[in-house]
């Protein structure tokens, strides 16, 4: 498995797949294209216990990178959203003709040009969303088949909890949360710009996550005089994440680019109303006006108005969350999807497990 060396929903999904493969008797190794130490990193938190071992390498040393990626007994390599080292796919194919190479795509933008060039080396493309599936289909590649296997969170039980009305009559503020990686495509700055448009007496915000923009986002909060209006939670483990969802009224997802965010699916399973960008695979999860509210990415005024609407109308807020939960309950279970991931990665027939392996 070769993921990007950062912390996000895609990496969480890959860690679940690794656990499932190991539970079925496969040896799973992680290879990460980075010169940085990952000791104590957030990525380590997800993969500790999920893989048999891992190594880092630098793509600036092709021979060492190829040796690290595919050892003699390696049967398959999974490229997750095209890390830089996928440039060696052709060399790997020439050196190890029996090596199975899988491209696992989480959004419809990253890696399109690379996929077009490297398609002859790839045995199968896994599309996380219909948006990705459509994008790959439009490329009309003469090469690997594409398998649509939608992502799903490891929240297998319905855990929605009753929430207070918070419609202004009880004096409490609507709690709006951003939970995700602090990087440009997730647009955490948008949360602060939306917060600045709303009355502080009616709305409170919490930002949870870590990443390259963390310090700049905090500085932006100071600049916008939001220091007392926004709470910071940093990176959350599974227990802290569950507690944070239980406290939220609305999850705000203002991404500029995205796939099928696990955080949206987790919010829906926990009864939290979602307001999100109309990008990537998000509309596959959130139907505007039925299971949540959608806005154009970057339209801070529209996001602010959507939040005002939900505060004014707690009945709407509840009905959106209830319908989202109803649809989530009707979806294919995670165990069945993990079996399909195994089939695509290994080429072996799928045999669904009774339940997903515990993290």
GROMACS .gro file of N, CA and C in nm, residues 145-289:
model
  435
  145UNK      N    1  -0.963  -0.206  -1.642
  145UNK     CA    2  -1.103  -0.188  -1.604
  145UNK      C    3  -1.113  -0.100  -1.481
  146UNK      N    4  -1.226  -0.034  -1.463
  146UNK     CA    5  -1.250   0.051  -1.346
  146UNK      C    6  -1.360  -0.010  -1.262
  147UNK      N    7  -1.333  -0.024  -1.132
  147UNK     CA    8  -1.431  -0.079  -1.038
  147UNK      C    9  -1.479   0.031  -0.946
  148UNK      N   10  -1.610   0.054  -0.943
  148UNK     CA   11  -1.669   0.150  -0.850
  148UNK      C   12  -1.696   0.079  -0.717
  149UNK      N   13  -1.624   0.121  -0.613
  149UNK     CA   14  -1.646   0.067  -0.478
  149UNK      C   15  -1.655   0.187  -0.384
  150UNK      N   16  -1.776   0.236  -0.357
  150UNK     CA   17  -1.791   0.355  -0.274
  150UNK      C   18  -1.736   0.335  -0.133
  151UNK      N   19  -1.675   0.439  -0.080
  151UNK     CA   20  -1.620   0.432   0.055
  151UNK      C   21  -1.733   0.427   0.157
  152UNK      N   22  -1.698   0.381   0.277
  152UNK     CA   23  -1.793   0.377   0.388
  152UNK      C   24  -1.713   0.386   0.517
  153UNK      N   25  -1.767   0.450   0.619
  153UNK     CA   26  -1.694   0.463   0.745
  153UNK      C   27  -1.703   0.338   0.829
  154UNK      N   28  -1.622   0.330   0.932
  154UNK     CA   29  -1.623   0.215   1.023
  154UNK      C   30  -1.724   0.234   1.135
  155UNK      N   31  -1.824   0.316   1.111
  155UNK     CA   32  -1.933   0.333   1.207
  155UNK      C   33  -2.044   0.240   1.161
  156UNK      N   34  -2.047   0.119   1.215
  156UNK     CA   35  -2.140   0.018   1.164
  156UNK      C   36  -2.274   0.022   1.235
  157UNK      N   37  -2.278   0.078   1.355
  157UNK     CA   38  -2.404   0.086   1.429
  157UNK      C   39  -2.458   0.228   1.423
  158UNK      N   40  -2.588   0.241   1.419
  158UNK     CA   41  -2.650   0.373   1.418
  158UNK      C   42  -2.636   0.433   1.558
  159UNK      N   43  -2.573   0.550   1.564
  159UNK     CA   44  -2.545   0.609   1.694
  159UNK      C   45  -2.597   0.752   1.705
  160UNK      N   46  -2.704   0.782   1.630
  160UNK     CA   47  -2.762   0.916   1.638
  160UNK      C   48  -2.814   0.942   1.779
  161UNK      N   49  -2.796   1.066   1.826
  161UNK     CA   50  -2.842   1.103   1.960
  161UNK      C   51  -2.934   1.222   1.949
  162UNK      N   52  -3.033   1.234   2.042
  162UNK     CA   53  -3.121   1.351   2.040
  162UNK      C   54  -3.040   1.478   2.060
  163UNK      N   55  -3.079   1.587   1.993
  163UNK     CA   56  -3.009   1.713   2.006
  163UNK      C   57  -3.107   1.822   2.049
  164UNK      N   58  -3.058   1.919   2.128
  164UNK     CA   59  -3.145   2.029   2.168
  164UNK      C   60  -3.188   2.112   2.047
  165UNK      N   61  -3.297   2.185   2.062
  165UNK     CA   62  -3.350   2.261   1.949
  165UNK      C   63  -3.255   2.372   1.905
  166UNK      N   64  -3.198   2.445   1.999
  166UNK     CA   65  -3.105   2.553   1.970
  166UNK      C   66  -3.158   2.642   1.857
  167UNK      N   67  -3.278   2.689   1.872
  167UNK     CA   68  -3.339   2.774   1.770
  167UNK      C   69  -3.343   2.920   1.813
  168UNK      N   70  -3.271   2.954   1.920
  168UNK     CA   71  -3.268   3.092   1.966
  168UNK      C   72  -3.356   3.117   2.085
  169UNK      N   73  -3.462   3.035   2.104
  169UNK     CA   74  -3.554   3.059   2.213
  169UNK      C   75  -3.497   3.017   2.348
  170UNK      N   76  -3.396   2.928   2.345
  170UNK     CA   77  -3.335   2.886   2.471
  170UNK      C   78  -3.205   2.961   2.498
  171UNK      N   79  -3.168   3.055   2.408
  171UNK     CA   80  -3.050   3.136   2.429
  171UNK      C   81  -2.920   3.068   2.394
  172UNK      N   82  -2.924   2.941   2.352
  172UNK     CA   83  -2.800   2.870   2.320
  172UNK      C   84  -2.764   2.888   2.172
  173UNK      N   85  -2.636   2.880   2.147
  173UNK     CA   86  -2.587   2.899   2.011
  173UNK      C   87  -2.586   2.768   1.934
  174UNK      N   88  -2.606   2.777   1.802
  174UNK     CA   89  -2.595   2.660   1.716
  174UNK      C   90  -2.447   2.625   1.702
  175UNK      N   91  -2.411   2.500   1.731
  175UNK     CA   92  -2.271   2.460   1.725
  175UNK      C   93  -2.240   2.399   1.588
  176UNK      N   94  -2.151   2.465   1.516
  176UNK     CA   95  -2.113   2.426   1.380
  176UNK      C   96  -1.969   2.376   1.383
  177UNK      N   97  -1.944   2.260   1.323
  177UNK     CA   98  -1.810   2.203   1.328
  177UNK      C   99  -1.747   2.180   1.192
  178UNK      N  100  -1.616   2.198   1.188
  178UNK     CA  101  -1.532   2.156   1.076
  178UNK      C  102  -1.441   2.048   1.130
  179UNK      N  103  -1.443   1.930   1.068
  179UNK     CA  104  -1.357   1.820   1.110
  179UNK      C  105  -1.284   1.769   0.988
  180UNK      N  106  -1.154   1.791   0.983
  180UNK     CA  107  -1.082   1.748   0.864
  180UNK      C  108  -0.940   1.796   0.861
  181UNK      N  109  -0.875   1.766   0.752
  181UNK     CA  110  -0.735   1.803   0.733
  181UNK      C  111  -0.725   1.952   0.705
  182UNK      N  112  -0.629   2.017   0.765
  182UNK     CA  113  -0.609   2.160   0.745
  182UNK      C  114  -0.518   2.180   0.623
  183UNK      N  115  -0.576   2.172   0.505
  183UNK     CA  116  -0.498   2.200   0.386
  183UNK      C  117  -0.585   2.273   0.284
  184UNK      N  118  -0.527   2.329   0.179
  184UNK     CA  119  -0.602   2.419   0.090
  184UNK      C  120  -0.727   2.358   0.030
  185UNK      N  121  -0.725   2.231  -0.011
  185UNK     CA  122  -0.843   2.177  -0.080
  185UNK      C  123  -0.962   2.160   0.015
  186UNK      N  124  -0.937   2.149   0.144
  186UNK     CA  125  -1.046   2.139   0.242
  186UNK      C  126  -1.097   2.278   0.281
  187UNK      N  127  -1.019   2.381   0.252
  187UNK     CA  128  -1.057   2.522   0.271
  187UNK      C  129  -1.105   2.555   0.413
  188UNK      N  130  -1.024   2.528   0.515
  188UNK     CA  131  -1.066   2.565   0.651
  188UNK      C  132  -1.081   2.716   0.671
  189UNK      N  133  -1.011   2.795   0.589
  189UNK     CA  134  -1.028   2.941   0.599
  189UNK      C  135  -1.174   2.979   0.574
  190UNK      N  136  -1.243   2.903   0.489
  190UNK     CA  137  -1.383   2.935   0.458
  190UNK      C  138  -1.469   2.931   0.584
  191UNK      N  139  -1.439   2.841   0.676
  191UNK     CA  140  -1.517   2.831   0.800
  191UNK      C  141  -1.510   2.963   0.875
  192UNK      N  142  -1.391   3.022   0.881
  192UNK     CA  143  -1.375   3.148   0.953
  192UNK      C  144  -1.445   3.263   0.880
  193UNK      N  145  -1.440   3.262   0.749
  193UNK     CA  146  -1.507   3.369   0.675
  193UNK      C  147  -1.659   3.358   0.687
  194UNK      N  148  -1.709   3.236   0.695
  194UNK     CA  149  -1.853   3.217   0.720
  194UNK      C  150  -1.887   3.262   0.861
  195UNK      N  151  -1.804   3.225   0.957
  195UNK     CA  152  -1.828   3.264   1.096
  195UNK      C  153  -1.833   3.416   1.111
  196UNK      N  154  -1.747   3.485   1.037
  196UNK     CA  155  -1.742   3.631   1.047
  196UNK      C  156  -1.870   3.697   0.995
  197UNK      N  157  -1.948   3.625   0.913
  197UNK     CA  158  -2.073   3.679   0.858
  197UNK      C  159  -2.193   3.656   0.949
  198UNK      N  160  -2.175   3.579   1.055
  198UNK     CA  161  -2.287   3.539   1.140
  198UNK      C  162  -2.279   3.602   1.278
  199UNK      N  163  -2.393   3.627   1.340
  199UNK     CA  164  -2.393   3.688   1.474
  199UNK      C  165  -2.332   3.593   1.578
  200UNK      N  166  -2.238   3.644   1.656
  200UNK     CA  167  -2.169   3.562   1.754
  200UNK      C  168  -2.261   3.512   1.865
  201UNK      N  169  -2.371   3.583   1.887
  201UNK     CA  170  -2.464   3.542   1.992
  201UNK      C  171  -2.549   3.421   1.950
  202UNK      N  172  -2.549   3.389   1.820
  202UNK     CA  173  -2.634   3.281   1.771
  202UNK      C  174  -2.559   3.158   1.724
  203UNK      N  175  -2.429   3.172   1.695
  203UNK     CA  176  -2.352   3.060   1.639
  203UNK      C  177  -2.219   3.046   1.710
  204UNK      N  178  -2.178   2.921   1.729
  204UNK     CA  179  -2.044   2.890   1.779
  204UNK      C  180  -1.980   2.791   1.681
  205UNK      N  181  -1.848   2.796   1.672
  205UNK     CA  182  -1.777   2.711   1.576
  205UNK      C  183  -1.666   2.634   1.646
  206UNK      N  184  -1.643   2.512   1.598
  206UNK     CA  185  -1.531   2.432   1.646
  206UNK      C  186  -1.458   2.377   1.524
  207UNK      N  187  -1.325   2.387   1.525
  207UNK     CA  188  -1.243   2.332   1.418
  207UNK      C  189  -1.155   2.223   1.476
  208UNK      N  190  -1.163   2.103   1.417
  208UNK     CA  191  -1.085   1.989   1.463
  208UNK      C  192  -1.006   1.933   1.346
  209UNK      N  193  -0.879   1.910   1.369
  209UNK     CA  194  -0.795   1.855   1.264
  209UNK      C  195  -0.655   1.913   1.272
  210UNK      N  196  -0.569   1.862   1.187
  210UNK     CA  197  -0.431   1.910   1.183
  210UNK      C  198  -0.386   1.914   1.038
  211UNK      N  199  -0.273   1.979   1.014
  211UNK     CA  200  -0.223   1.987   0.879
  211UNK      C  201  -0.141   2.111   0.856
  212UNK      N  202  -0.099   2.129   0.731
  212UNK     CA  203  -0.004   2.234   0.697
  212UNK      C  204  -0.057   2.375   0.721
  213UNK      N  205  -0.191   2.394   0.721
  213UNK     CA  206  -0.248   2.528   0.734
  213UNK      C  207  -0.289   2.562   0.877
  214UNK      N  208  -0.261   2.476   0.972
  214UNK     CA  209  -0.315   2.493   1.106
  214UNK      C  210  -0.278   2.629   1.167
  215UNK      N  211  -0.153   2.665   1.160
  215UNK     CA  212  -0.110   2.792   1.219
  215UNK      C  213  -0.170   2.911   1.146
  216UNK      N  214  -0.174   2.902   1.013
  216UNK     CA  215  -0.231   3.015   0.936
  216UNK      C  216  -0.379   3.032   0.963
  217UNK      N  217  -0.450   2.922   0.983
  217UNK     CA  218  -0.594   2.932   1.012
  217UNK      C  219  -0.615   2.995   1.149
  218UNK      N  220  -0.534   2.959   1.246
  218UNK     CA  221  -0.545   3.021   1.378
  218UNK      C  222  -0.516   3.171   1.370
  219UNK      N  223  -0.416   3.206   1.292
  219UNK     CA  224  -0.384   3.348   1.275
  219UNK      C  225  -0.500   3.421   1.208
  220UNK      N  226  -0.563   3.357   1.112
  220UNK     CA  227  -0.679   3.417   1.045
  220UNK      C  228  -0.792   3.443   1.144
  221UNK      N  229  -0.810   3.352   1.238
  221UNK     CA  230  -0.915   3.370   1.340
  221UNK      C  231  -0.887   3.493   1.425
  222UNK      N  232  -0.761   3.515   1.460
  222UNK     CA  233  -0.725   3.635   1.536
  222UNK      C  234  -0.750   3.761   1.453
  223UNK      N  235  -0.711   3.757   1.327
  223UNK     CA  236  -0.727   3.872   1.239
  223UNK      C  237  -0.874   3.910   1.222
  224UNK      N  238  -0.962   3.808   1.222
  224UNK     CA  239  -1.106   3.832   1.204
  224UNK      C  240  -1.179   3.851   1.337
  225UNK      N  241  -1.103   3.864   1.444
  225UNK     CA  242  -1.161   3.884   1.579
  225UNK      C  243  -1.254   3.770   1.618
  226UNK      N  244  -1.212   3.648   1.588
  226UNK     CA  245  -1.294   3.530   1.616
  226UNK      C  246  -1.234   3.442   1.726
  227UNK      N  247  -1.135   3.494   1.797
  227UNK     CA  248  -1.063   3.409   1.893
  227UNK      C  249  -1.157   3.347   1.994
  228UNK      N  250  -1.253   3.421   2.044
  228UNK     CA  251  -1.346   3.369   2.145
  228UNK      C  252  -1.469   3.304   2.083
  229UNK      N  253  -1.478   3.311   1.953
  229UNK     CA  254  -1.596   3.259   1.883
  229UNK      C  255  -1.570   3.120   1.826
  230UNK      N  256  -1.442   3.082   1.818
  230UNK     CA  257  -1.403   2.954   1.757
  230UNK      C  258  -1.322   2.874   1.858
  231UNK      N  259  -1.358   2.746   1.870
  231UNK     CA  260  -1.282   2.656   1.956
  231UNK      C  261  -1.197   2.564   1.869
  232UNK      N  262  -1.081   2.524   1.923
  232UNK     CA  263  -0.986   2.442   1.848
  232UNK      C  264  -0.971   2.308   1.917
  233UNK      N  265  -0.980   2.202   1.841
  233UNK     CA  266  -0.974   2.068   1.899
  233UNK      C  267  -0.852   1.989   1.853
  234UNK      N  268  -0.782   2.034   1.751
  234UNK     CA  269  -0.669   1.956   1.702
  234UNK      C  270  -0.715   1.825   1.641
  235UNK      N  271  -0.623   1.729   1.630
  235UNK     CA  272  -0.654   1.599   1.574
  235UNK      C  273  -0.726   1.514   1.677
  236UNK      N  274  -0.832   1.444   1.635
  236UNK     CA  275  -0.916   1.366   1.726
  236UNK      C  276  -0.897   1.217   1.702
  237UNK      N  277  -0.885   1.140   1.813
  237UNK     CA  278  -0.888   0.995   1.798
  237UNK      C  279  -1.035   0.951   1.786
  238UNK      N  280  -1.059   0.823   1.773
  238UNK     CA  281  -1.195   0.775   1.747
  238UNK      C  282  -1.292   0.812   1.858
  239UNK      N  283  -1.249   0.798   1.983
  239UNK     CA  284  -1.338   0.830   2.096
  239UNK      C  285  -1.369   0.979   2.101
  240UNK      N  286  -1.266   1.061   2.083
  240UNK     CA  287  -1.287   1.206   2.085
  240UNK      C  288  -1.373   1.250   1.967
  241UNK      N  289  -1.356   1.183   1.852
  241UNK     CA  290  -1.438   1.215   1.735
  241UNK      C  291  -1.585   1.185   1.763
  242UNK      N  292  -1.613   1.072   1.825
  242UNK     CA  293  -1.751   1.037   1.859
  242UNK      C  294  -1.812   1.141   1.953
  243UNK      N  295  -1.734   1.184   2.051
  243UNK     CA  296  -1.785   1.285   2.146
  243UNK      C  297  -1.810   1.418   2.075
  244UNK      N  298  -1.722   1.453   1.981
  244UNK     CA  299  -1.740   1.579   1.910
  244UNK      C  300  -1.865   1.575   1.823
  245UNK      N  301  -1.888   1.465   1.754
  245UNK     CA  302  -2.010   1.453   1.675
  245UNK      C  303  -2.134   1.463   1.764
  246UNK      N  304  -2.130   1.404   1.883
  246UNK     CA  305  -2.245   1.409   1.973
  246UNK      C  306  -2.278   1.551   2.015
  247UNK      N  307  -2.178   1.640   2.015
  247UNK     CA  308  -2.199   1.779   2.057
  247UNK      C  309  -2.243   1.869   1.943
  248UNK      N  310  -2.217   1.829   1.817
  248UNK     CA  311  -2.243   1.918   1.703
  248UNK      C  312  -2.390   1.923   1.666
  249UNK      N  313  -2.431   2.040   1.614
  249UNK     CA  314  -2.560   2.054   1.548
  249UNK      C  315  -2.546   2.040   1.397
  250UNK      N  316  -2.438   2.096   1.343
  250UNK     CA  317  -2.418   2.098   1.197
  250UNK      C  318  -2.270   2.072   1.168
  251UNK      N  319  -2.245   1.989   1.067
  251UNK     CA  320  -2.110   1.972   1.013
  251UNK      C  321  -2.098   2.058   0.889
  252UNK      N  322  -1.994   2.141   0.884
  252UNK     CA  323  -1.970   2.228   0.769
  252UNK      C  324  -1.851   2.173   0.690
  253UNK      N  325  -1.873   2.147   0.560
  253UNK     CA  326  -1.769   2.088   0.474
  253UNK      C  327  -1.753   2.179   0.352
  254UNK      N  328  -1.666   2.281   0.359
  254UNK     CA  329  -1.654   2.380   0.251
  254UNK      C  330  -1.547   2.347   0.149
  255UNK      N  331  -1.520   2.219   0.123
  255UNK     CA  332  -1.408   2.176   0.038
  255UNK      C  333  -1.413   2.238  -0.101
  256UNK      N  334  -1.295   2.266  -0.154
  256UNK     CA  335  -1.281   2.309  -0.293
  256UNK      C  336  -1.268   2.190  -0.387
  257UNK      N  337  -1.221   2.077  -0.332
  257UNK     CA  338  -1.205   1.952  -0.406
  257UNK      C  339  -1.223   1.839  -0.305
  258UNK      N  340  -1.298   1.735  -0.344
  258UNK     CA  341  -1.320   1.627  -0.249
  258UNK      C  342  -1.370   1.504  -0.322
  259UNK      N  343  -1.371   1.392  -0.251
  259UNK     CA  344  -1.427   1.268  -0.304
  259UNK      C  345  -1.558   1.238  -0.235
  260UNK      N  346  -1.562   1.126  -0.161
  260UNK     CA  347  -1.676   1.092  -0.077
  260UNK      C  348  -1.627   1.099   0.068
  261UNK      N  349  -1.627   1.216   0.130
  261UNK     CA  350  -1.562   1.233   0.260
  261UNK      C  351  -1.620   1.139   0.366
  262UNK      N  352  -1.533   1.066   0.433
  262UNK     CA  353  -1.579   0.980   0.542
  262UNK      C  354  -1.643   1.062   0.652
  263UNK      N  355  -1.595   1.185   0.672
  263UNK     CA  356  -1.650   1.267   0.780
  263UNK      C  357  -1.797   1.299   0.755
  264UNK      N  358  -1.836   1.316   0.629
  264UNK     CA  359  -1.978   1.339   0.596
  264UNK      C  360  -2.060   1.215   0.629
  265UNK      N  361  -2.008   1.098   0.590
  265UNK     CA  362  -2.081   0.974   0.614
  265UNK      C  363  -2.092   0.944   0.764
  266UNK      N  364  -1.987   0.975   0.838
  266UNK     CA  365  -1.991   0.954   0.983
  266UNK      C  366  -2.093   1.048   1.047
  267UNK      N  367  -2.095   1.174   1.002
  267UNK     CA  368  -2.192   1.270   1.056
  267UNK      C  369  -2.335   1.222   1.030
  268UNK      N  370  -2.360   1.172   0.910
  268UNK     CA  371  -2.494   1.125   0.876
  268UNK      C  372  -2.534   1.006   0.963
  269UNK      N  373  -2.440   0.916   0.989
  269UNK     CA  374  -2.472   0.801   1.074
  269UNK      C  375  -2.498   0.842   1.219
  270UNK      N  376  -2.446   0.957   1.258
  270UNK     CA  377  -2.461   1.002   1.397
  270UNK      C  378  -2.569   1.109   1.413
  271UNK      N  379  -2.645   1.134   1.305
  271UNK     CA  380  -2.757   1.225   1.316
  271UNK      C  381  -2.722   1.372   1.312
  272UNK      N  382  -2.606   1.407   1.255
  272UNK     CA  383  -2.564   1.546   1.245
  272UNK      C  384  -2.599   1.599   1.106
  273UNK      N  385  -2.662   1.714   1.099
  273UNK     CA  386  -2.698   1.775   0.971
  273UNK      C  387  -2.573   1.824   0.901
  274UNK      N  388  -2.568   1.808   0.768
  274UNK     CA  389  -2.449   1.843   0.690
  274UNK      C  390  -2.480   1.958   0.595
  275UNK      N  391  -2.390   2.058   0.595
  275UNK     CA  392  -2.389   2.164   0.495
  275UNK      C  393  -2.254   2.155   0.425
  276UNK      N  394  -2.255   2.136   0.294
  276UNK     CA  395  -2.130   2.104   0.225
  276UNK      C  396  -2.123   2.169   0.088
  277UNK      N  397  -2.002   2.164   0.031
  277UNK     CA  398  -1.979   2.213  -0.105
  277UNK      C  399  -2.034   2.115  -0.208
  278UNK      N  400  -2.079   2.171  -0.318
  278UNK     CA  401  -2.125   2.090  -0.430
  278UNK      C  402  -2.005   2.059  -0.519
  279UNK      N  403  -1.919   1.967  -0.473
  279UNK     CA  404  -1.799   1.929  -0.548
  279UNK      C  405  -1.778   1.779  -0.539
  280UNK      N  406  -1.709   1.724  -0.640
  280UNK     CA  407  -1.666   1.585  -0.636
  280UNK      C  408  -1.778   1.488  -0.608
  281UNK      N  409  -1.753   1.397  -0.513
  281UNK     CA  410  -1.851   1.296  -0.478
  281UNK      C  411  -1.946   1.337  -0.367
  282UNK      N  412  -1.936   1.461  -0.318
  282UNK     CA  413  -2.022   1.503  -0.208
  282UNK      C  414  -2.171   1.498  -0.245
  283UNK      N  415  -2.212   1.542  -0.366
  283UNK     CA  416  -2.355   1.532  -0.400
  283UNK      C  417  -2.408   1.389  -0.404
  284UNK      N  418  -2.319   1.289  -0.411
  284UNK     CA  419  -2.364   1.150  -0.400
  284UNK      C  420  -2.407   1.116  -0.258
  285UNK      N  421  -2.357   1.193  -0.162
  285UNK     CA  422  -2.387   1.171  -0.021
  285UNK      C  423  -2.493   1.266   0.031
  286UNK      N  424  -2.493   1.389  -0.021
  286UNK     CA  425  -2.582   1.494   0.029
  286UNK      C  426  -2.671   1.542  -0.085
  287UNK      N  427  -2.800   1.512  -0.076
  287UNK     CA  428  -2.897   1.564  -0.174
  287UNK      C  429  -2.952   1.694  -0.119
  288UNK      N  430  -2.930   1.802  -0.193
  288UNK     CA  431  -2.966   1.935  -0.145
  288UNK      C  432  -3.115   1.944  -0.112
  289UNK      N  433  -3.144   1.984   0.011
  289UNK     CA  434  -3.283   2.001   0.054
  289UNK      C  435  -3.349   1.874   0.101
   0.00000   0.00000   0.00000
